Each structure stands twice: as structure tokens, then as C-alpha cells.
Tab-separated table of C-alpha atoms in Angstrom:
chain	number	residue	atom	x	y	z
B	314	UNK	CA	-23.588	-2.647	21.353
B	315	UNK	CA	-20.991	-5.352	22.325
B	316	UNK	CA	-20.433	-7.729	20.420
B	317	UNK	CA	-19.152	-11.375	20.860
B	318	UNK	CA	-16.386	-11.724	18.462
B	319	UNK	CA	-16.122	-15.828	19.658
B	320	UNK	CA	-18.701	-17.378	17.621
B	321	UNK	CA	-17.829	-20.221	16.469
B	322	UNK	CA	-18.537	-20.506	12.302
B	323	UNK	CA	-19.847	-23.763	10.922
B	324	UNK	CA	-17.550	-25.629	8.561
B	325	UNK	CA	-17.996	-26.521	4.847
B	326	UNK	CA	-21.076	-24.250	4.150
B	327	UNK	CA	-21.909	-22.936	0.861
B	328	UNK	CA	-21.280	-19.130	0.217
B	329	UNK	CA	-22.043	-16.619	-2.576
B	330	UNK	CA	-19.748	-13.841	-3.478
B	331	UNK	CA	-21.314	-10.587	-3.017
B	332	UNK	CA	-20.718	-7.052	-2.578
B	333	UNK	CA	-21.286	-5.742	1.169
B	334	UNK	CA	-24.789	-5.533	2.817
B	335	UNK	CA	-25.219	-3.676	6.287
B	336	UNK	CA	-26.140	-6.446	7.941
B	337	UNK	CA	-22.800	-8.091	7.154
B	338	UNK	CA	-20.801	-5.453	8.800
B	339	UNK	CA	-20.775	-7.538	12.268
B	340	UNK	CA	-19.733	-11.169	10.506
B	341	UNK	CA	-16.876	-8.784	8.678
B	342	UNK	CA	-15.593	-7.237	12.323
B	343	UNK	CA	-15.374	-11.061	13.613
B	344	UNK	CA	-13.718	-12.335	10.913
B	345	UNK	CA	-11.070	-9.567	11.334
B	346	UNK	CA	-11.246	-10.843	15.080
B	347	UNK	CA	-10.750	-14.229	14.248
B	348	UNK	CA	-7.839	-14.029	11.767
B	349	UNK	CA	-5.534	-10.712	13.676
B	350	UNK	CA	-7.045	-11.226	17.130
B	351	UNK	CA	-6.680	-7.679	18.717
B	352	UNK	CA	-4.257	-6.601	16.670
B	353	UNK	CA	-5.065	-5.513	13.470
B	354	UNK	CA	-4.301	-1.349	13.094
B	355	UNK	CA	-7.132	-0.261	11.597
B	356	UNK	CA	-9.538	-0.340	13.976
B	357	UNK	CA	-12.572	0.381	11.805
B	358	UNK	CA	-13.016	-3.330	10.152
B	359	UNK	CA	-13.680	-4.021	14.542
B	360	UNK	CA	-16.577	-1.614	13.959
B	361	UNK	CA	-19.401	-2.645	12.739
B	362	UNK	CA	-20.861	0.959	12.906
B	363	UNK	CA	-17.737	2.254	11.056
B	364	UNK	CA	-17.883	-0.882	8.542
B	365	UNK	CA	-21.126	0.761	7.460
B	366	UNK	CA	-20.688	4.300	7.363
B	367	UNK	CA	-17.071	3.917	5.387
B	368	UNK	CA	-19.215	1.513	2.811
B	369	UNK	CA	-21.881	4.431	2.648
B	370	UNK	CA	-19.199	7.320	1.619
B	371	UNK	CA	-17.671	5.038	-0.796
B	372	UNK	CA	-14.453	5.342	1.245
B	373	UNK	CA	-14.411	1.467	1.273
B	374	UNK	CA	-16.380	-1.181	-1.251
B	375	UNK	CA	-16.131	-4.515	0.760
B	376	UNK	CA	-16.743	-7.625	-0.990
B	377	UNK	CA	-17.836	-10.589	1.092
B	378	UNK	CA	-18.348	-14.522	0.984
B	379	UNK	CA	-21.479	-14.949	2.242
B	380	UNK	CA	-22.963	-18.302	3.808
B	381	UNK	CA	-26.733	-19.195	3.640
B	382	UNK	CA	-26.750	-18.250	7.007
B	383	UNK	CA	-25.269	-15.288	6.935
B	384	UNK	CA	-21.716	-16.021	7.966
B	385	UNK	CA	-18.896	-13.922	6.697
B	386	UNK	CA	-16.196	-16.616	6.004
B	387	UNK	CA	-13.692	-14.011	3.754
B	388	UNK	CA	-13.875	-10.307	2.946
B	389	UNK	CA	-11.566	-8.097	0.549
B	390	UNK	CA	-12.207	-4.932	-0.566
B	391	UNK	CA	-10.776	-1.611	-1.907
B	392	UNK	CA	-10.582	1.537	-0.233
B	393	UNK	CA	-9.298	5.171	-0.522
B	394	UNK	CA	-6.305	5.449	1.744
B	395	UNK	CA	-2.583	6.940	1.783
B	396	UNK	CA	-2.054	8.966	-1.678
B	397	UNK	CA	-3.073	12.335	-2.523
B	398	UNK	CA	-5.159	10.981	-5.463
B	399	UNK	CA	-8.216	9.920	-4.039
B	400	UNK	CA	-9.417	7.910	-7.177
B	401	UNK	CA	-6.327	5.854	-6.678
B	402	UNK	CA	-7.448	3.067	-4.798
B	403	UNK	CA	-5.874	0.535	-2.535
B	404	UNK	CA	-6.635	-3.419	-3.070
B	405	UNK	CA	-6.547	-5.131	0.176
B	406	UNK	CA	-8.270	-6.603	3.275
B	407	UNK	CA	-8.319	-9.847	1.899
B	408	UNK	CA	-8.800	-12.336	4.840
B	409	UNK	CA	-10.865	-15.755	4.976
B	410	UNK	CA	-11.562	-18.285	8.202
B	411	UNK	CA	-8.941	-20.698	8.598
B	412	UNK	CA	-11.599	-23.559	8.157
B	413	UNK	CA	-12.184	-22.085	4.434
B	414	UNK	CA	-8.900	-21.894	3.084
B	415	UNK	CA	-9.131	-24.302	1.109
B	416	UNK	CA	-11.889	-22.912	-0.772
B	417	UNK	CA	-11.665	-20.315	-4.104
B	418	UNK	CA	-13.279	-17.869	-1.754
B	419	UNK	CA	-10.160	-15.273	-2.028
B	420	UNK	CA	-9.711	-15.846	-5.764
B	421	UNK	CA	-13.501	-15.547	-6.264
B	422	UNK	CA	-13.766	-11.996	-4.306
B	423	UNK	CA	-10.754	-11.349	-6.247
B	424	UNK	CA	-12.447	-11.882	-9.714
B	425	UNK	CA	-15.865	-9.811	-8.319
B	426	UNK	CA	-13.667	-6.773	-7.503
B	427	UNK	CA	-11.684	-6.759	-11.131
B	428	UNK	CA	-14.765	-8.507	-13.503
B	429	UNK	CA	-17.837	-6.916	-11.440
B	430	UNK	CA	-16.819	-4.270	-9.107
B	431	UNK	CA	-14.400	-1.846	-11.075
B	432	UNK	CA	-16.107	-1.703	-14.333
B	433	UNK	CA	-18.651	0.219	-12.614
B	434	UNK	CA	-16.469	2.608	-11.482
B	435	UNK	CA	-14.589	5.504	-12.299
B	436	UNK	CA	-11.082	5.377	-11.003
B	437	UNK	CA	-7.678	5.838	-12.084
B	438	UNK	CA	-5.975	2.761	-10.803
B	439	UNK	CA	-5.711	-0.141	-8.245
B	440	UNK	CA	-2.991	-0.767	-5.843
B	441	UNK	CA	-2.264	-3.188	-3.539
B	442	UNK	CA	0.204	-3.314	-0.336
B	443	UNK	CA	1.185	-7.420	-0.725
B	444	UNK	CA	2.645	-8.603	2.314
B	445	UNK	CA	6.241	-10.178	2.021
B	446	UNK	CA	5.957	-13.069	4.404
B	447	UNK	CA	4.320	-15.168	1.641
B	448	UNK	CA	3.738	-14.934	-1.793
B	449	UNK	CA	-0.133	-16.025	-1.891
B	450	UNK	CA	-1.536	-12.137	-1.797
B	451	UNK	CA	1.456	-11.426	-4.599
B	452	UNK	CA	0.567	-14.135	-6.716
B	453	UNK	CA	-3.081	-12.746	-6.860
B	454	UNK	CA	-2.431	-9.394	-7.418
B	455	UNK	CA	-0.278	-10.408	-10.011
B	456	UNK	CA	-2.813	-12.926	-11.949
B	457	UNK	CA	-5.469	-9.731	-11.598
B	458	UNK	CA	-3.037	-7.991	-13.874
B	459	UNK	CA	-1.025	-6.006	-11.491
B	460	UNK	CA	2.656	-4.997	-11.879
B	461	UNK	CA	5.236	-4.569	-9.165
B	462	UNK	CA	6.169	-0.682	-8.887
B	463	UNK	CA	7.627	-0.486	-5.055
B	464	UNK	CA	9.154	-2.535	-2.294
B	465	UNK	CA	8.315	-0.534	1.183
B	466	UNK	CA	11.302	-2.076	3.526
B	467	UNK	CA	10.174	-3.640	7.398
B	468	UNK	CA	6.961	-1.407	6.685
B	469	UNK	CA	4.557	-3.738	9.012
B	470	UNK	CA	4.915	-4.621	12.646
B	471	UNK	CA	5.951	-8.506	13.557
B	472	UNK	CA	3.195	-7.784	16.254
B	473	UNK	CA	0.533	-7.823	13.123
B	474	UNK	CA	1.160	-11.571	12.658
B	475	UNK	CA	1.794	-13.132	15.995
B	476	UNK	CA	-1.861	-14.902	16.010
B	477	UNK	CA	-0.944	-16.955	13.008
B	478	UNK	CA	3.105	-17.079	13.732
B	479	UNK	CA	3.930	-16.350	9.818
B	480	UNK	CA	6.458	-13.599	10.337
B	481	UNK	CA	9.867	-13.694	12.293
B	482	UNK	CA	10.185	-10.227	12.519
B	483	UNK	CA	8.725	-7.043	11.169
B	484	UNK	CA	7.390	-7.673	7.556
B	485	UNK	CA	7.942	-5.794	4.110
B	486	UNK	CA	5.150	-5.250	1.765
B	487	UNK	CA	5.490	-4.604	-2.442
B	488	UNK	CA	2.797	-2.198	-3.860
B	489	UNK	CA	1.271	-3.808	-7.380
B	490	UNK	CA	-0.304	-1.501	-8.873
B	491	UNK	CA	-2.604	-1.324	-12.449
B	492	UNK	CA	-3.618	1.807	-13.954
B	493	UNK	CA	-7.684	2.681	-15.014
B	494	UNK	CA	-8.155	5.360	-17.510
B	495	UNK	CA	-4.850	6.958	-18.010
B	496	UNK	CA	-3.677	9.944	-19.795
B	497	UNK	CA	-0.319	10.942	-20.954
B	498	UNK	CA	1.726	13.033	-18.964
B	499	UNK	CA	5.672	14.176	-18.181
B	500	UNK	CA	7.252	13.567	-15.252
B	501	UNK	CA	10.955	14.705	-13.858
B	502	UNK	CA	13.015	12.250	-12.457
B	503	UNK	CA	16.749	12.202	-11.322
B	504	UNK	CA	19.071	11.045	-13.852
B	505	UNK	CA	20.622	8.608	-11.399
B	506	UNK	CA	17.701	6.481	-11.130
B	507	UNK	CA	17.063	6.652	-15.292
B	508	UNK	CA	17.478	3.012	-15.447
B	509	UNK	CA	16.060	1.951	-12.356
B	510	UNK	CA	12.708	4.117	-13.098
B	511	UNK	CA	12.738	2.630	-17.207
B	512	UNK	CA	13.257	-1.150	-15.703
B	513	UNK	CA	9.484	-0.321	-13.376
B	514	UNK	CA	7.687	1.198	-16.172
B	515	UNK	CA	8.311	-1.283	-19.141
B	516	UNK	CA	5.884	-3.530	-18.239
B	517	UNK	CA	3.370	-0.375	-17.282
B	518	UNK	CA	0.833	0.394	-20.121
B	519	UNK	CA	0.695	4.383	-19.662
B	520	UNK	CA	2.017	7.080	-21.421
B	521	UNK	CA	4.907	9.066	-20.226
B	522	UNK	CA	6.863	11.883	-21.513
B	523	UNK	CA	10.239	11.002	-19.380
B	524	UNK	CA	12.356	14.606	-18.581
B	525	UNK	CA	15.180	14.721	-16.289
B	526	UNK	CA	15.058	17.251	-13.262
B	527	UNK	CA	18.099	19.336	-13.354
B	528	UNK	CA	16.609	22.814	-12.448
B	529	UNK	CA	17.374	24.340	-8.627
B	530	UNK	CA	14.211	24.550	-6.192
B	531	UNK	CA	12.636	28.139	-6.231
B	532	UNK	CA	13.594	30.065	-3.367
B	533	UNK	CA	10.225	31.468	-3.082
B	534	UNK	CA	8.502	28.084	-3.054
B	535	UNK	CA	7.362	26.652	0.436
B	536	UNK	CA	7.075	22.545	1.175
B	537	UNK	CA	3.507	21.307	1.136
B	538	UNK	CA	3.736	17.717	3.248
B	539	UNK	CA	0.674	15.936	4.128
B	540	UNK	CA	1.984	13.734	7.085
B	541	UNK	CA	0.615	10.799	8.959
B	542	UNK	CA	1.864	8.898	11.420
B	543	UNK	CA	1.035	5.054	12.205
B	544	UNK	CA	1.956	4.863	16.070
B	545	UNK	CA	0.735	1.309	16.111
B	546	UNK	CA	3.443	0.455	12.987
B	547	UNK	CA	6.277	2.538	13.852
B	548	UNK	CA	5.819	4.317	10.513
B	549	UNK	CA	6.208	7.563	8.839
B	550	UNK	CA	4.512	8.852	5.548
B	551	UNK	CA	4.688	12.037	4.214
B	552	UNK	CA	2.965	13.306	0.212
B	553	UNK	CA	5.642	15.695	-0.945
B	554	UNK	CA	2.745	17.987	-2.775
B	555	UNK	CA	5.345	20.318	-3.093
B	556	UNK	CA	8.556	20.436	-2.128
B	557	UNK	CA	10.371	23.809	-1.905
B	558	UNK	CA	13.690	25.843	-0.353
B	559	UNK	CA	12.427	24.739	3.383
B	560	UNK	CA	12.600	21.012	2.501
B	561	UNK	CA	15.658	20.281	4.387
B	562	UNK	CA	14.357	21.920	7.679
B	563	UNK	CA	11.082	20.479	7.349
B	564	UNK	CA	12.689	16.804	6.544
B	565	UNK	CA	14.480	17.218	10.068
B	566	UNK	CA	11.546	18.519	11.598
B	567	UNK	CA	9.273	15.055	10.686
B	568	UNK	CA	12.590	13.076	11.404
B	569	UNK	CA	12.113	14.536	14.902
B	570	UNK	CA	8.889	13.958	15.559
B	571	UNK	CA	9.017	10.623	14.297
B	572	UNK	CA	11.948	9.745	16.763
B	573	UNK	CA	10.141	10.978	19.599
B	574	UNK	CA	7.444	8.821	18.810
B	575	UNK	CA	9.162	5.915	18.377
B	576	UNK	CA	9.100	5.934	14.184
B	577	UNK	CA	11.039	3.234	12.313
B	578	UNK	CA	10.245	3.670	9.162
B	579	UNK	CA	10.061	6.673	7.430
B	580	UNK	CA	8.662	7.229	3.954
B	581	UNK	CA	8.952	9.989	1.531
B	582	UNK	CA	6.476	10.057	-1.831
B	583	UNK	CA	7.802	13.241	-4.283
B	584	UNK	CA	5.140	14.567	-6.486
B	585	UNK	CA	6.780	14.052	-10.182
B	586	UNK	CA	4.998	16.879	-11.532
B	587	UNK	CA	7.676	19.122	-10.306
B	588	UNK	CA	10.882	20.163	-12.210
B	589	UNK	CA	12.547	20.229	-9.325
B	590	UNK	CA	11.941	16.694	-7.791
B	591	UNK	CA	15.175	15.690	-8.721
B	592	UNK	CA	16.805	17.718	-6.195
B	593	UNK	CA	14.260	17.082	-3.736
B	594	UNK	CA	15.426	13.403	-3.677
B	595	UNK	CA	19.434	14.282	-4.012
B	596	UNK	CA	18.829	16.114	-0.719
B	597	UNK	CA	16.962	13.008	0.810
B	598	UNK	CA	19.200	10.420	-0.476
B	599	UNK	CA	21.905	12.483	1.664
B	600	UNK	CA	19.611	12.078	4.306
B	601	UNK	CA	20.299	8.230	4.193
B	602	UNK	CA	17.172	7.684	2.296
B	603	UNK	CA	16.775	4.991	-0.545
B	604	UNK	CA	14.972	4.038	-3.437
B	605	UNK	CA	11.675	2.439	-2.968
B	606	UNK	CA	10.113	2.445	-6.630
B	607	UNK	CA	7.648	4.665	-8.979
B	608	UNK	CA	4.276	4.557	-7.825
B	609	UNK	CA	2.273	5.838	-11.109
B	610	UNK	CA	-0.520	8.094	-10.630
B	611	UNK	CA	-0.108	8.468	-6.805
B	612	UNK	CA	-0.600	12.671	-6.720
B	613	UNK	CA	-2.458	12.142	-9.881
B	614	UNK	CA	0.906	12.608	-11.442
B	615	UNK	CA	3.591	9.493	-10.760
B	616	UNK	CA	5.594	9.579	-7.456
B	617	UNK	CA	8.654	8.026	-6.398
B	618	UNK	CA	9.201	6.495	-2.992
B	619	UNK	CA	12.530	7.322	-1.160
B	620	UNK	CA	12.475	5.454	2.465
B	621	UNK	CA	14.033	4.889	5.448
B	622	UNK	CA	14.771	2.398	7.918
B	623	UNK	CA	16.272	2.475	11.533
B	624	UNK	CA	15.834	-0.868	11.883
B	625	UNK	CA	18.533	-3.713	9.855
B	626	UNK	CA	16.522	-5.236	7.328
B	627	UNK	CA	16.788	-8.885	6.855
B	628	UNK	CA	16.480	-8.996	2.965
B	629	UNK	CA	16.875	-12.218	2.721
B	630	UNK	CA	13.517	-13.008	4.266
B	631	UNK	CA	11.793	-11.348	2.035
B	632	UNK	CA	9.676	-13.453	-0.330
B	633	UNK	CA	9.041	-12.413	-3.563
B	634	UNK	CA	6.866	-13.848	-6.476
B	635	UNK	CA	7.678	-12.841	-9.664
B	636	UNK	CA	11.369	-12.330	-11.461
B	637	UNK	CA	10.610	-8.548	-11.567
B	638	UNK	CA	10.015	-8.399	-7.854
B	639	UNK	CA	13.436	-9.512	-7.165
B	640	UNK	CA	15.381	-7.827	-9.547
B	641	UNK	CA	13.476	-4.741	-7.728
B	642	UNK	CA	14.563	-5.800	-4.725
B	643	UNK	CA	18.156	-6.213	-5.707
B	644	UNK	CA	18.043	-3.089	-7.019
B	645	UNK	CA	16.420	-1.566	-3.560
B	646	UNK	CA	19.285	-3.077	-1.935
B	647	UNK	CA	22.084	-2.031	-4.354
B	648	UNK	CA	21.039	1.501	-3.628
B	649	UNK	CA	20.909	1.543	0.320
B	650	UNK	CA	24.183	0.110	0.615
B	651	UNK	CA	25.818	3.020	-1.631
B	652	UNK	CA	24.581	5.534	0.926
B	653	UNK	CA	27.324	7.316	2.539
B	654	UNK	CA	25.954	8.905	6.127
């Protein structure tokens, strides 16, 4: 069925918060419409059909303002995406008309999802992908009790945010993250991001047993990457499951494919739970690859984020919202410019 993504909402109706319905699936792929144009990546919230079925699996819980006529006027939602964990969900989606901005409609989906939504559930964490054009979706995150964990450097196209003009080039996004239901567990990480790693997790309520990786990678141990590509973003992510004596072959092998598809940014997340993962990022970092933060309970145990850019990020356009968020950045920075390549 085509649909006419055009129609026009009517201003200053009243709206309930509620969690999705099937019949809101088409208001929620015209809001999309209205807000990215064509351009949004993800081409399922365009979908009515796919709205439904990913609500149905659970893959996605949207939460909608509603009008007494049925209108969608703002959506959010969370959603399984990117890490290994699968009860690790991403926060995001949040959109609203621009005739109902000036409403509490974000804040009030907001306060469904943490109050309502997740209290129901059984998951080990939220995490959220807060664009870096503005602060608004930081600020949010951050009052819903999120902490900042990662920067992800020029990670979204410019392209993404040419309808409403907000970004002068391509756009970095900070992952805020708070843990559900955690349980205590040890982790390896490289001595020579000891400080950097304690500075994330001291605002973090988890339990960690804190060892430094010092021992070789097995010889008889294989890599096991899950990889994705985002054509659309230019980007590269790969789950280091496992990382073992092939890594460096396998690293150049991605790095290959990802130039011949016109990658910009490539990302690397190393699985903590290895005593090894140490030299899995020494041999990255000498791949010109940088710190990006600790991303707690992204294989079920933490990760780490080491990324690349080929393009020159402008860090000074970056806007951040709290004091932690810049120090993180400043530290981001500090370690990309003592690369030697």
C-alpha cells in the first residue's frame, strides 16, 4: 500500500503518551518522513509493515504521543541493535513534529520508557547514541540517569540532517549508557588506558574486578568478528567476540573492504572477557586506531571502543553537555594525536 507521507497534522491537539498500537505504525513512518525527509538510514520506521512486525518480536518497543485523532506527533523507543548482548538495549528514535516542540511530549515518552516501560522488563541495560550537534537528546539521557561511557568520532552522515540544516558537517554521537540488573565480573584492560578506563567507571554503579591484560594471544585461537557495514553512513563496526593470532590479517582484511566501499569510519568493540584484549588493542592502536570509551555490558561482559577516522574531525564542533563529556572528549583527543602511523 502507498502511502501519502504529506499529510498535513493539525496544530495544538491534545495527546496521550502510550506504548505502540498497530494502527499507529503509519502516523510513526510519516513522522519519520516529516522530520528526516528521505533520508533517515533505517528504512524500517518508513514501513509501516516493518514498524509492526519489529514491535511484535520485541526487537523494538515504540512509545508514541498520540492525538485524539490518532496523529502521531513524537515517537521514541528502544530497540535491540549493534552489540552482541541482545538484552542490551539501545534508547533512541526520539523525534516529534516541528509544530509540537514546544510541548513535554519528548520528556513525557522519556519518563514512560524509564517509569513504565523498563520495569516490566528484563534487561541488562539502556544505551543511547546522543547526537553531538546539540545537547537536547544529551541532556535527557542524562536527567533519565544515564552516564557518558563513549564518544564515537564523525560517526553520522551530514546528509542525515540536511532537512533541518543543524549540522555543518558529518556529526559525532556519545553513547550514555545505565546498567539493569548487574552482576560482578573481571575484565582485562591495557594498562595504558588504567586511568582513562577508572575516570568512565566512577560514576558507573557495577561491580568490577579490574585485571590488567599482559598475557600473549594463543596461537591456536582464531578471531571471531561479527561485522556490519552501514553503506548509507560510511561506517564500519565490527564485535571482537574473540580476538586471536589472525587478528592482524583479519583487521586489514575489514580495512579493505571498508575502503572499497567507501568506509570512513571504522569501529572496533574488544570483548573484555579475554586476557588477552590488551594486546588486541596495542596491535590496533598501531593501526592508527584510538580510544573511544568502555561500553559496560556490551558482549555481556564490558567492551572498549578503539575507532577510526579517515576523515579530519572538527572537535571543536562537537557539543557536549555535561563536564564528564568533555573531559572524555579531551581525553579522546589526547590519545589520537599521540598516534604515530
Amino acid at each position: 500500500m502507498k502511502i501519502n507521507y504529506d499529510i498535513t497534522v493539525e496544530d495544538g491537539q491534545s495527546f496521550e503518551i502510550d506504548l505502540f498500537r498497530p494502527e499507529d505504525a503509519t502516523g510513526i513512518a510519516r513522522l519519520f518522513y516529516k522530520v528526516y525527509g528521505p533520508s533517515y538510514p533505517i528504512e524500517t520506521y518508513y514501513i509501516p509493515k516493518k514498524i509492526i512486525e519489529e514491535n511484535q518480536k520485541k526487537h523494538i518497543y515504540s512509545i508514541v504521543a498520540r492525538t485524539e485523532k490518532g496523529d502521531i506527533i513524537a515517537h521514541g523507543a528502544i530497540y535491540r541493535s549493534s552489540p552482541p548482548n541482545q538484552e542490551l538495549y539501545e534508547g533512541g528514535q526520539y523525534l516529534v513534529l516541528p509544530s509540537y516542540r514546544k510541548t513535554f511530549a519528548i520528556y513525557k515518552i522519556n519518563r514512560y520508557i524509564f517509569d513504565i516501560l523498563i520495569p516490566r522488563l528484563t534487561i541488562d541495560g539502556i544505551y543511547g547514541e546522543s547526537v553531538c550537534n546539540h545537547i537536547i537528546s544529551q541532556k535527557i539521557a542524562s536527567r533519565s540517569g544515564t552516564t557518558d561511557v563513549a564518544i564515537e568520532i564523525d560517526v553520522m552522515p551530514q546528509e542525515t540532517y540536511t532537512k533541518e540544516q543543524s549540522a555543518s558537517g558529518r556529526v559525532s554521537c556519545i553513547i550514555q549508557l545505565r546498567p539493569y540488573n548487574d552482576s560482578k565480573q573481571e575484565v582485562f584492560i591495557p594498562s595504558i588506558y588504567r586511568k582513562e578506563i577508572d575516570y568512565i567507571l566512577k560514576d558507573l554503579n557495577i561491580q568490577r574486578t579490574i585485571t590488567y591484560s599482559t598475557e600473549p594471544i594463543p596461537c591456536d585461537i582464531k578471531s571471531n568478528i561479527s561485522v556490519n557495514f552501514f553503506p548509507y553512513a560510511s561506517v564500519g563496526r565490527f564485535n571482537v567476540i574473540m580476538g586471536g593470532s589472525d587478528f592482524d590479517m583479519v583487521v586489514e582484511e575489514l580495512e579493505q573492504k571498508g575502503r572499497d566501499n567507501n568506509t570512513l569510519i571504522f569501529q572496533f568493540f574488544i570483548n573484555l572477557e579475554q586476557p588477552w584484549a590488551g594486546r588486541i588493542i596495542e596491535k590496533l592502536r598501531k593501526k592508527g586506531y584510538f580510544l573511544g570509551g568502555y561500553i559496560p555490558a556490551w558482549f555481556k561482559n564490558d567492551g572498549i571502543l578503539m575507532q577510526k577516522t579517515l576523515t579530519i574531525p572538527d572537535f571543536n564542533s562537537i557539543k557536549l553537555y555535561t563536564e564528564k563529556a568533555k573531559k572524555l572528549l579531551e581525553i579522546i583527543k589526547s590519545d589520537r594525536e599521540q598516534l604515530t602511523l
